[in-house]
PDB file of C-alpha atoms in Angstrom:
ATOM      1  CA  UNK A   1       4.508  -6.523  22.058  1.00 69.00           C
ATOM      2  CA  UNK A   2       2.459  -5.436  25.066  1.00 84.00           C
ATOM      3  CA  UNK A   3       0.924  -2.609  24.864  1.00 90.00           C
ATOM      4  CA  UNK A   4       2.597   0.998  26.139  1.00 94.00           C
ATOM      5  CA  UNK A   5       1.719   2.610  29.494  1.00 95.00           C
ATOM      6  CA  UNK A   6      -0.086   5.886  28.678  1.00 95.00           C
ATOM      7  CA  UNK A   7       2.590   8.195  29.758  1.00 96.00           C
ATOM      8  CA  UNK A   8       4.995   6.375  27.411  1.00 96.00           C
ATOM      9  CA  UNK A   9       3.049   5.586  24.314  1.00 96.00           C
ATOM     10  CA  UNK A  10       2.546   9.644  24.642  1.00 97.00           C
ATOM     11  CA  UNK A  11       6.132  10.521  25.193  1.00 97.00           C
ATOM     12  CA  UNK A  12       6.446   8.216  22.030  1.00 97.00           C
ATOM     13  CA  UNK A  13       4.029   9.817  20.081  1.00 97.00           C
ATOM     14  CA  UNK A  14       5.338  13.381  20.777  1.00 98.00           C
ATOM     15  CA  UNK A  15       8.690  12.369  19.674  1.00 98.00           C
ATOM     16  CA  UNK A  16       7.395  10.598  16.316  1.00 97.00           C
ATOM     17  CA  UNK A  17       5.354  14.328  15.539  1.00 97.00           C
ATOM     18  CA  UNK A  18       7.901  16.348  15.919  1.00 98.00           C
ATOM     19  CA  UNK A  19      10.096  14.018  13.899  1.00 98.00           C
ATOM     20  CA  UNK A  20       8.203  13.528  11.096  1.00 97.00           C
ATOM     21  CA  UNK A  21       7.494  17.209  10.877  1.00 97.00           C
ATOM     22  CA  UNK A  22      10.970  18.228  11.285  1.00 97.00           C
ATOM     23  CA  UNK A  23      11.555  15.351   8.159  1.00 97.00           C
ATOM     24  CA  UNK A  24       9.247  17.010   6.493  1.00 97.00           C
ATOM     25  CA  UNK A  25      10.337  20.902   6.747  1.00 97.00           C
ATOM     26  CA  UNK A  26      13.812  19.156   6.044  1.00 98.00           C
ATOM     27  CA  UNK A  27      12.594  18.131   2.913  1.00 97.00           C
ATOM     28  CA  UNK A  28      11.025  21.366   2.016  1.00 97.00           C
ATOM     29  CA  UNK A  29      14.022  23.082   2.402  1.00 98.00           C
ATOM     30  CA  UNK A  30      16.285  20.667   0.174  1.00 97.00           C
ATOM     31  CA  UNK A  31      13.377  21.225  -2.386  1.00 97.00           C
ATOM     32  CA  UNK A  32      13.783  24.952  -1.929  1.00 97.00           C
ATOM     33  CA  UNK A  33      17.697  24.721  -2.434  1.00 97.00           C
ATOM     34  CA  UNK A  34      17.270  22.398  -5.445  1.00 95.00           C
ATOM     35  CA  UNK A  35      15.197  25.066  -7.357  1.00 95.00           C
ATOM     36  CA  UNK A  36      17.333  27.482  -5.890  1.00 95.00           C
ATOM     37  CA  UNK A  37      20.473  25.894  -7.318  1.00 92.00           C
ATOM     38  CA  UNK A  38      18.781  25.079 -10.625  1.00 91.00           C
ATOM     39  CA  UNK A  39      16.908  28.012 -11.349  1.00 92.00           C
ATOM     40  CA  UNK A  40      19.578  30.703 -10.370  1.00 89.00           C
ATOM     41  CA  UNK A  41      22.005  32.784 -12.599  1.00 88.00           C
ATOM     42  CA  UNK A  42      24.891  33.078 -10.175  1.00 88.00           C
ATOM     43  CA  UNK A  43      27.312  30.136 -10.055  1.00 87.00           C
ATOM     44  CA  UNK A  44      28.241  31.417  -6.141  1.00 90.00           C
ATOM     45  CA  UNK A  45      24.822  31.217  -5.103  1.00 92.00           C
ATOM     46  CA  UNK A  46      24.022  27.723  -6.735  1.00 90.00           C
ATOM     47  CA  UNK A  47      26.997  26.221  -5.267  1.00 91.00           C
ATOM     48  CA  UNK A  48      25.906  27.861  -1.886  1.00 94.00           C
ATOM     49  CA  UNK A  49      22.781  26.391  -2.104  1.00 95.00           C
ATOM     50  CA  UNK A  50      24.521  22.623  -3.024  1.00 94.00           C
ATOM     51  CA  UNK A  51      26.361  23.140  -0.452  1.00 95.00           C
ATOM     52  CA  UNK A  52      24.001  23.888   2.046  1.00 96.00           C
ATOM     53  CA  UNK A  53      21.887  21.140   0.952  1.00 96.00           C
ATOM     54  CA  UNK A  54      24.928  18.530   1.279  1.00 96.00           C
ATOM     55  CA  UNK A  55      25.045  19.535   4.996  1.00 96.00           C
ATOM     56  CA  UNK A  56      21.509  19.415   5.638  1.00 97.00           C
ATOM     57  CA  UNK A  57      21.831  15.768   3.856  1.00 95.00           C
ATOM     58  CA  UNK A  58      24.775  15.024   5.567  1.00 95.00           C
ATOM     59  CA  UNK A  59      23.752  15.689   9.210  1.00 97.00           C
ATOM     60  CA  UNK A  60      19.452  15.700   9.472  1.00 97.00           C
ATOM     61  CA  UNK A  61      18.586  12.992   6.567  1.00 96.00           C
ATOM     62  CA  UNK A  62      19.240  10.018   7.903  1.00 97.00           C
ATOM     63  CA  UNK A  63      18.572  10.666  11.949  1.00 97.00           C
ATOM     64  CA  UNK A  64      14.974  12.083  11.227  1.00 97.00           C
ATOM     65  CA  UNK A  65      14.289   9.068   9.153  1.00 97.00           C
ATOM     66  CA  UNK A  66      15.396   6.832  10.762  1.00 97.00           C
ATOM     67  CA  UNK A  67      13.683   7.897  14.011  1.00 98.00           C
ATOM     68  CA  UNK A  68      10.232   9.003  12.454  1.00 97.00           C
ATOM     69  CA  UNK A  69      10.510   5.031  10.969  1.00 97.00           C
ATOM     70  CA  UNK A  70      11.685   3.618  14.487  1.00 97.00           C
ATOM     71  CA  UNK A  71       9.253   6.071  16.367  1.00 98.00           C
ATOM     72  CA  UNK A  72       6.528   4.972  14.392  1.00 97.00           C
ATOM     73  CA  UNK A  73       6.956   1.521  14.408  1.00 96.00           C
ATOM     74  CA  UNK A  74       6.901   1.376  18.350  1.00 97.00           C
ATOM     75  CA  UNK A  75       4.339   3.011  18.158  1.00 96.00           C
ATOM     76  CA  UNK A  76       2.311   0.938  15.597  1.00 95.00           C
ATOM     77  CA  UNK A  77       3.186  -2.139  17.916  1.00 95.00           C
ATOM     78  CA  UNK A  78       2.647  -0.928  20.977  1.00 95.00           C
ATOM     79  CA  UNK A  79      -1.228   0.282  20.545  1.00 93.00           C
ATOM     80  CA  UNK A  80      -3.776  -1.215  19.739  1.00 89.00           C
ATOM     81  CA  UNK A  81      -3.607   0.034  16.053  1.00 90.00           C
ATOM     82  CA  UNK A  82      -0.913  -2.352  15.431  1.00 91.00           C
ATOM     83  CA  UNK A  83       1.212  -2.670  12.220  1.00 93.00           C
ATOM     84  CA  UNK A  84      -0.749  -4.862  10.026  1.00 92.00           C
ATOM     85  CA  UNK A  85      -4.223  -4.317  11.612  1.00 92.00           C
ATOM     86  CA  UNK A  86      -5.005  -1.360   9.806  1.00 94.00           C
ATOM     87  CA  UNK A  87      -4.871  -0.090   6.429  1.00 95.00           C
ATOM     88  CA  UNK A  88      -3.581   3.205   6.719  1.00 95.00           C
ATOM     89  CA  UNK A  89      -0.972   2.405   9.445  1.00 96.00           C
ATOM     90  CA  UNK A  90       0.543  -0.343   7.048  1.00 95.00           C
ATOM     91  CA  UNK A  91       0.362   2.278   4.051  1.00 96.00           C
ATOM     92  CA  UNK A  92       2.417   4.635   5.959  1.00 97.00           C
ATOM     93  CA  UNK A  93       5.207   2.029   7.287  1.00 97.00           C
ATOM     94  CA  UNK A  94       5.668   1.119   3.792  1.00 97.00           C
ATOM     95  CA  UNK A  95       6.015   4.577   2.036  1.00 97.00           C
ATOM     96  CA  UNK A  96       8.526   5.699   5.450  1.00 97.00           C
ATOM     97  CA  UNK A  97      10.295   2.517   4.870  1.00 97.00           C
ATOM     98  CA  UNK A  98      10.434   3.398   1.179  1.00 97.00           C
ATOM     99  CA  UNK A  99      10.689   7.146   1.624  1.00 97.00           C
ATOM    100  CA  UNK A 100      13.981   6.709   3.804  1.00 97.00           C
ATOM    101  CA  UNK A 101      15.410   4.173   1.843  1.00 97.00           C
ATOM    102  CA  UNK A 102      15.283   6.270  -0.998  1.00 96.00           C
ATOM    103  CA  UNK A 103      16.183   9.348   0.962  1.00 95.00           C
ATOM    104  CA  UNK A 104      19.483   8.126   3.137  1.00 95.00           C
ATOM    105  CA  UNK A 105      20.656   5.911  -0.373  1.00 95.00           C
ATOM    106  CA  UNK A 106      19.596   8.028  -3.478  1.00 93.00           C
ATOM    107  CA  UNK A 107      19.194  11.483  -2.942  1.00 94.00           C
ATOM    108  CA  UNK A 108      22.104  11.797  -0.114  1.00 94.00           C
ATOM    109  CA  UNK A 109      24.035  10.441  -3.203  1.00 93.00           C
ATOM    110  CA  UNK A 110      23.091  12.680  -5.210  1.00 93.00           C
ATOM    111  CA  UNK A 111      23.446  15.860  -3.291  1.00 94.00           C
ATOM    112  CA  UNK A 112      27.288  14.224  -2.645  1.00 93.00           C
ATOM    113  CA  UNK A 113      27.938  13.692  -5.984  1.00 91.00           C
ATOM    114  CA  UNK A 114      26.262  17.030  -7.363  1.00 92.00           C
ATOM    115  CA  UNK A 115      28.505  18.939  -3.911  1.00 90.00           C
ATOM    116  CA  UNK A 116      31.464  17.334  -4.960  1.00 89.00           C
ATOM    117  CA  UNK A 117      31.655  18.784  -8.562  1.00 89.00           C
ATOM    118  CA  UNK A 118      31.210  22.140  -7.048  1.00 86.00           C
ATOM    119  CA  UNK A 119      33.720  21.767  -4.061  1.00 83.00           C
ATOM    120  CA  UNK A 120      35.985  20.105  -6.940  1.00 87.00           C
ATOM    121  CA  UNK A 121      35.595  23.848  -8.351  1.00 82.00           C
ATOM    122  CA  UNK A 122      33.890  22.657 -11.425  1.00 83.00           C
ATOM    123  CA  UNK A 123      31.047  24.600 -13.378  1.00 77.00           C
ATOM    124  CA  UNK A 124      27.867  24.067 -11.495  1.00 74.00           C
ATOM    125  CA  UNK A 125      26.242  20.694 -12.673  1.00 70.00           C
ATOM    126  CA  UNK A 126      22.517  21.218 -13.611  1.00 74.00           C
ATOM    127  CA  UNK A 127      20.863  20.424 -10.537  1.00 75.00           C
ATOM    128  CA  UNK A 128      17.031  19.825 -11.726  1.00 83.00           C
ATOM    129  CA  UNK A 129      17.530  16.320 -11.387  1.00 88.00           C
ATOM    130  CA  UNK A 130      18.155  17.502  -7.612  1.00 93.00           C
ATOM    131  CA  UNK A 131      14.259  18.809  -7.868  1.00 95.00           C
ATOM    132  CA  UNK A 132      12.287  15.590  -8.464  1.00 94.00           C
ATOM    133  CA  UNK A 133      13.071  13.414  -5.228  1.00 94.00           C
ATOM    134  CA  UNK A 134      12.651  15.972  -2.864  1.00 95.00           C
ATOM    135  CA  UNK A 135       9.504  16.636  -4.324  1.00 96.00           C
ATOM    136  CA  UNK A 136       7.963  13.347  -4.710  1.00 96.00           C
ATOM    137  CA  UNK A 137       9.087  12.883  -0.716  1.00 96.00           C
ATOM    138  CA  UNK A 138       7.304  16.232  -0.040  1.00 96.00           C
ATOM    139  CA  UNK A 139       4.225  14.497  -1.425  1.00 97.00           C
ATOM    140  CA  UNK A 140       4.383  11.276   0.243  1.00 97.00           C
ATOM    141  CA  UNK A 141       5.299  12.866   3.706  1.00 97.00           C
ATOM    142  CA  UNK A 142       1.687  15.268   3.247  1.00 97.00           C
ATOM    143  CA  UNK A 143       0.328  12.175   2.265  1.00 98.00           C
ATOM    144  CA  UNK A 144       1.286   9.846   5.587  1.00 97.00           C
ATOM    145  CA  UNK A 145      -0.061  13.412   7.283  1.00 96.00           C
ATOM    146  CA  UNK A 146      -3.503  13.255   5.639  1.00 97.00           C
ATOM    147  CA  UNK A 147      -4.071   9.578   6.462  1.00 97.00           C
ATOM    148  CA  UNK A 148      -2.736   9.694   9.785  1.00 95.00           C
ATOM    149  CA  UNK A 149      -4.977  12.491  10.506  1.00 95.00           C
ATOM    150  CA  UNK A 150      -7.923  11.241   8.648  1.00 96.00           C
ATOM    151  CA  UNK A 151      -7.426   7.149   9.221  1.00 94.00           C
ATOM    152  CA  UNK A 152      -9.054   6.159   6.064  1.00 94.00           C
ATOM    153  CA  UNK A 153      -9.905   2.261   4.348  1.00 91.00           C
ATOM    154  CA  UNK A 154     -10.533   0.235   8.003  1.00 89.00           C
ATOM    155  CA  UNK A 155      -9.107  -2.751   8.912  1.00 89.00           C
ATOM    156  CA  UNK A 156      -6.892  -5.513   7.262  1.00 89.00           C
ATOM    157  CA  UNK A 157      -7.607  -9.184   7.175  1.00 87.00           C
ATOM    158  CA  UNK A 158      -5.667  -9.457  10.070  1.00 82.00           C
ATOM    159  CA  UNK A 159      -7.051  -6.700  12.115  1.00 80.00           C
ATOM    160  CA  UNK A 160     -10.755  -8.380  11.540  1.00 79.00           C
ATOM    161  CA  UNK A 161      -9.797 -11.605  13.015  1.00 77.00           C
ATOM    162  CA  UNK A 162      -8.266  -9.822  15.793  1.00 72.00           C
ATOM    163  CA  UNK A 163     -10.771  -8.178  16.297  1.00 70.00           C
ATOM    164  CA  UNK A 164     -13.204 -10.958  15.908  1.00 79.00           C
ATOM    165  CA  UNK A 165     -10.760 -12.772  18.706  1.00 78.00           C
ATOM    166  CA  UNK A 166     -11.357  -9.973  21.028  1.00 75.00           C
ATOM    167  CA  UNK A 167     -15.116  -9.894  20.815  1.00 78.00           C
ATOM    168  CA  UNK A 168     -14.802 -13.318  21.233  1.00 80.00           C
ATOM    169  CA  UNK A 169     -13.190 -13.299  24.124  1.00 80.00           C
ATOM    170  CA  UNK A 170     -15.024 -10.395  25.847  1.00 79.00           C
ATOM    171  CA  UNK A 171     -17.989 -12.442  25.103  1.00 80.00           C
ATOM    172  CA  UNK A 172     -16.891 -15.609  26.884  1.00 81.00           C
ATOM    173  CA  UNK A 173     -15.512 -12.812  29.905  1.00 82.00           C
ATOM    174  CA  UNK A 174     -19.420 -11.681  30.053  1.00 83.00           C
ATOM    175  CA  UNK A 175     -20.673 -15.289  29.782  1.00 81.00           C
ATOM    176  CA  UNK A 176     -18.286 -16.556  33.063  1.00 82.00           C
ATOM    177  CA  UNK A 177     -19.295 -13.112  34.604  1.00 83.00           C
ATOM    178  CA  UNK A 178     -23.243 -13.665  34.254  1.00 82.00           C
ATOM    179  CA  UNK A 179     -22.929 -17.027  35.028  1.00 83.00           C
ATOM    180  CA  UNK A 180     -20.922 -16.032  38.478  1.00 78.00           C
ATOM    181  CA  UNK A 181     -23.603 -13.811  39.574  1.00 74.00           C
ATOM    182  CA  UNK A 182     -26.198 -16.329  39.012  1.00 62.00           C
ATOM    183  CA  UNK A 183     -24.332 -18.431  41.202  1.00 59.00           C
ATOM    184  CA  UNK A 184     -24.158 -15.912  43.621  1.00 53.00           C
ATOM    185  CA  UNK A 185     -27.813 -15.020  43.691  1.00 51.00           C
ATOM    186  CA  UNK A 186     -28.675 -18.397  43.881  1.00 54.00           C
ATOM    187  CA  UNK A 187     -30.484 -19.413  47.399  1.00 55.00           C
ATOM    188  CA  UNK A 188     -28.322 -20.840  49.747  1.00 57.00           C
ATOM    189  CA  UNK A 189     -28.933 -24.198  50.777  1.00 60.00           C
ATOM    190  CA  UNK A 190     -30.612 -24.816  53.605  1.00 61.00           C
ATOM    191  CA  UNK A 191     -28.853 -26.022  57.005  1.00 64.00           C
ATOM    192  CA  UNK A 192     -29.605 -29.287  58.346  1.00 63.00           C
ATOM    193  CA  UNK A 193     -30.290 -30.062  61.714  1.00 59.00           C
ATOM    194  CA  UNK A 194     -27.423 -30.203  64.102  1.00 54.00           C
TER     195      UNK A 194
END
């Protein structure tokens, strides 16, 4: 892919922020409601709280995922980080490509299934099991934060040869560039008699 123009790449990276934050308060908040649900002695407010968690599943789950994971991929291949040049960009495409998987199939499930028994007006199902995957999500996302801030482990295999082909080739640019201004410095010849 060639690379992005500035203005784009930044429009791109903009959008993948506030994305991925918005996935991540998302997440916090489905967290919240599970304990909520699980934790509390009223029946009305635990089926509130499924409730409210089955629309916020429903409607925000899969769109932030699935554009933090399309955001971010754009943007992997269309810098020069790249998506298999670095460690810590390829960590994070795998755990958003694992993180969404697991949130659009499992937990939306889940929340469905555990909704359903309440809607169906039966007693409220213990939710705890409601706790763990927003939770371990919660971690990963602060995770992909702290790495993409911090940009930790260097390059891949692959991202040393490329990078050994660039300094390659900016070597062989200097070499025709040196050896074009000795050319030009070079004395002209000298004009023969007319």
């Amino acid at each position: 892919m060639t690379p992005l123009a500035r203005p784009v790449r930044r429009g791109f990276l903009v959008a993948h922020v506030a994305v991925s934050v918005g996935w991540l308060g998302l997440t916090l908040c489905l967290l919240v409601l599970a304990v909520t649900g699980a934790v509390s002695d009223s029946a009305a407010t635990a089926e509130a709280a499924y409730r409210s968690m089955k629309i916020f599943g429903d409607w925000l789950v899969a769109p932030l995922a699935l554009t933090a994971l399309a955001t971010g991929l754009v943007l992997s291949l269309g810098t020069h980080w790249g998506l298999v040049r670095h460690r810590w960009v390829l960590v994070k495409f795998v755990l958003t490509l694992i993180t969404a998987t697991a949130s659009i199939f499992a937990l939306r499930t889940e929340i469905n299934r555990v909704a359903g028994e309440v809607g169906a007006g039966r007693p409220v199902p213990d939710g705890t099991q409601l706790i763990v995957p927003p939770s371990v999500a919660l971690a990963c996302y602060l995770f992909m934060t702290a790495i993409a801030v911090t940009k930790p482990w260097g390059a891949t295999r692959w991202g040393r040869g490329a990078r050994e082909r660039e300094r390659a080739g900016a070597r062989a640019g200097e070499r025709a560039r040196a050896e074009g201004r000795g050319k030009a410095v070079a004395a002209p010849p000298a004009r023969q008699p007319v």
